[in-house]
């Protein structure tokens, strides 16, 4: 990883040092650079608390708003001013919240190098002198700007995510790139950067109008992150117990209103303590994640899956009768039994996992979440007593 980082910096930094010496910078260029830097600092001060919270909630992939300013600079500024502008913008970001958030300066330095490389690529793609980019609706002009935007996004993602992969080697490569929401946010910031560039070329003071939508966008992203943190289980990515219970209650109320069947499953992993004792709790967490992924893949988009606690999972099946619920439950049991999970304690592969599933159906075993949970829980313990690794239908019947 160190060799890769040094290689990228060795390629990019000489350009950052030599291009400012090339000259060709006019008074208008300096004014534009100053306005971009001023707006970046102003926005950072206005949104500093939001940015710090987003930093704390982020995993590998964290999309900041700096590409609004750096991409705008790549479009309208001469190459000589791109590096100084990036130093001001990214350096200020690190000083204001990156340093307090535990970001090492060498990491921020590499992130700045990647942003600079992305700017240079976007600048090179423009094919025309950036300061004279035509403000027209001609297809050639639009395609030119879109190509620069795509070049910036690809270079930034490719260089940065390669470094992250080499550093942490995550088992799930999708975690490197974040969610589709993260990608959409990056695209939105680049589009705002293009709007700033066009404003600077036509009427520079109009560039100030981008700050309010950026502020709202930053807060809306934080709201989404907080919502996910509050409703999902951190280990498995499924709904947490409280959120699942609320969703289940709503779904059962809908079943009563629409007069269709539903079912509730409690899935408990058999002998899970033995896995933790033999292979360690980290391997146990990997097993839970594998089971969670299995459940998410097997369920329909409108079924609700959650982690109930420990090694227990819960599912609400919508629009099913008793026979369909039993068929789905048996399919889940077989699928979980086929899972293979690498052990972190040695080079072995965990196989032969099993689970006991308790099943209760609406309305025959209950009409509300609490009653169905009690019935499914009793059925699950009956499955344990009868030898484990089986599906047990509740014997309780609703009496009117």
Tab-separated table of N, CA and C in Angstrom, residues 3 9 18 22 24 50 54 75 81 101 122 142 168 171 235-236 243 251 266 274 285 288 300 309 320 336 355 358 385:
chain	number	residue	atom	x	y	z
A	3	UNK	N	3.821	1.617	-1.213
A	3	UNK	CA	4.419	1.785	-2.533
A	3	UNK	C	3.433	2.422	-3.497
A	9	UNK	N	1.747	9.823	-5.538
A	9	UNK	CA	2.258	11.141	-5.159
A	9	UNK	C	3.450	11.550	-6.024
A	18	UNK	N	5.413	22.327	-10.461
A	18	UNK	CA	5.933	22.980	-11.666
A	18	UNK	C	4.899	23.857	-12.362
A	22	UNK	N	4.609	28.084	-14.295
A	22	UNK	CA	4.454	28.292	-15.738
A	22	UNK	C	3.867	29.648	-16.075
A	24	UNK	N	1.029	32.613	-16.817
A	24	UNK	CA	-0.217	32.664	-17.552
A	24	UNK	C	-1.429	32.893	-16.676
A	50	UNK	N	-22.347	19.631	11.150
A	50	UNK	CA	-22.914	18.570	10.322
A	50	UNK	C	-21.820	17.704	9.722
A	54	UNK	N	-21.169	13.637	10.223
A	54	UNK	CA	-21.100	12.730	9.080
A	54	UNK	C	-19.788	11.945	9.090
A	75	UNK	N	-12.452	23.516	-13.959
A	75	UNK	CA	-13.124	23.983	-15.174
A	75	UNK	C	-12.728	25.412	-15.521
A	81	UNK	N	-3.218	27.495	-11.117
A	81	UNK	CA	-3.902	27.843	-9.879
A	81	UNK	C	-4.663	26.678	-9.253
A	101	UNK	N	-11.355	14.853	14.103
A	101	UNK	CA	-12.014	13.573	13.883
A	101	UNK	C	-11.048	12.407	13.820
A	122	UNK	N	-9.643	16.251	-15.310
A	122	UNK	CA	-10.818	16.988	-15.785
A	122	UNK	C	-10.403	18.194	-16.606
A	142	UNK	N	-21.812	20.811	-23.889
A	142	UNK	CA	-22.377	19.984	-22.817
A	142	UNK	C	-21.591	18.683	-22.669
A	168	UNK	N	-7.008	-1.968	3.964
A	168	UNK	CA	-7.886	-2.703	4.879
A	168	UNK	C	-8.321	-4.064	4.365
A	171	UNK	N	-13.586	-7.743	3.276
A	171	UNK	CA	-14.132	-8.958	2.671
A	171	UNK	C	-15.204	-8.623	1.644
A	235	UNK	N	-24.192	-5.070	13.299
A	235	UNK	CA	-23.445	-6.268	12.901
A	235	UNK	C	-23.968	-6.893	11.612
A	236	UNK	N	-25.279	-6.846	11.418
A	236	UNK	CA	-25.871	-7.583	10.309
A	236	UNK	C	-26.446	-6.701	9.211
A	243	UNK	N	-37.157	-1.421	15.622
A	243	UNK	CA	-37.691	-1.017	14.325
A	243	UNK	C	-38.481	-2.151	13.684
A	251	UNK	N	-47.415	-4.020	9.374
A	251	UNK	CA	-47.722	-5.028	8.356
A	251	UNK	C	-48.913	-5.887	8.779
A	266	UNK	N	-39.433	-16.952	13.904
A	266	UNK	CA	-38.272	-16.723	14.763
A	266	UNK	C	-37.231	-17.782	14.398
A	274	UNK	N	-21.069	-22.734	20.802
A	274	UNK	CA	-19.939	-23.591	20.467
A	274	UNK	C	-19.077	-22.969	19.363
A	285	UNK	N	-19.464	-13.447	14.646
A	285	UNK	CA	-20.069	-12.290	13.977
A	285	UNK	C	-20.152	-12.510	12.467
A	288	UNK	N	-23.150	-14.663	11.804
A	288	UNK	CA	-24.381	-13.888	11.885
A	288	UNK	C	-24.591	-13.042	10.629
A	300	UNK	N	-38.626	-11.749	-0.025
A	300	UNK	CA	-39.147	-10.834	-1.032
A	300	UNK	C	-38.948	-9.394	-0.567
A	309	UNK	N	-31.913	-10.366	18.500
A	309	UNK	CA	-30.983	-10.338	19.615
A	309	UNK	C	-30.144	-11.597	19.639
A	320	UNK	N	-49.160	-14.554	2.692
A	320	UNK	CA	-48.882	-15.991	2.603
A	320	UNK	C	-49.919	-16.749	3.432
A	336	UNK	N	-29.624	-21.931	4.975
A	336	UNK	CA	-28.695	-21.637	6.069
A	336	UNK	C	-27.775	-22.829	6.311
A	355	UNK	N	-30.288	-24.317	12.093
A	355	UNK	CA	-31.130	-23.382	12.838
A	355	UNK	C	-32.455	-24.055	13.156
A	358	UNK	N	-39.248	-21.285	14.488
A	358	UNK	CA	-40.614	-21.303	14.997
A	358	UNK	C	-41.502	-20.462	14.109
A	385	UNK	N	-36.375	-28.747	21.346
A	385	UNK	CA	-36.573	-29.960	22.153
A	385	UNK	C	-36.702	-31.208	21.279
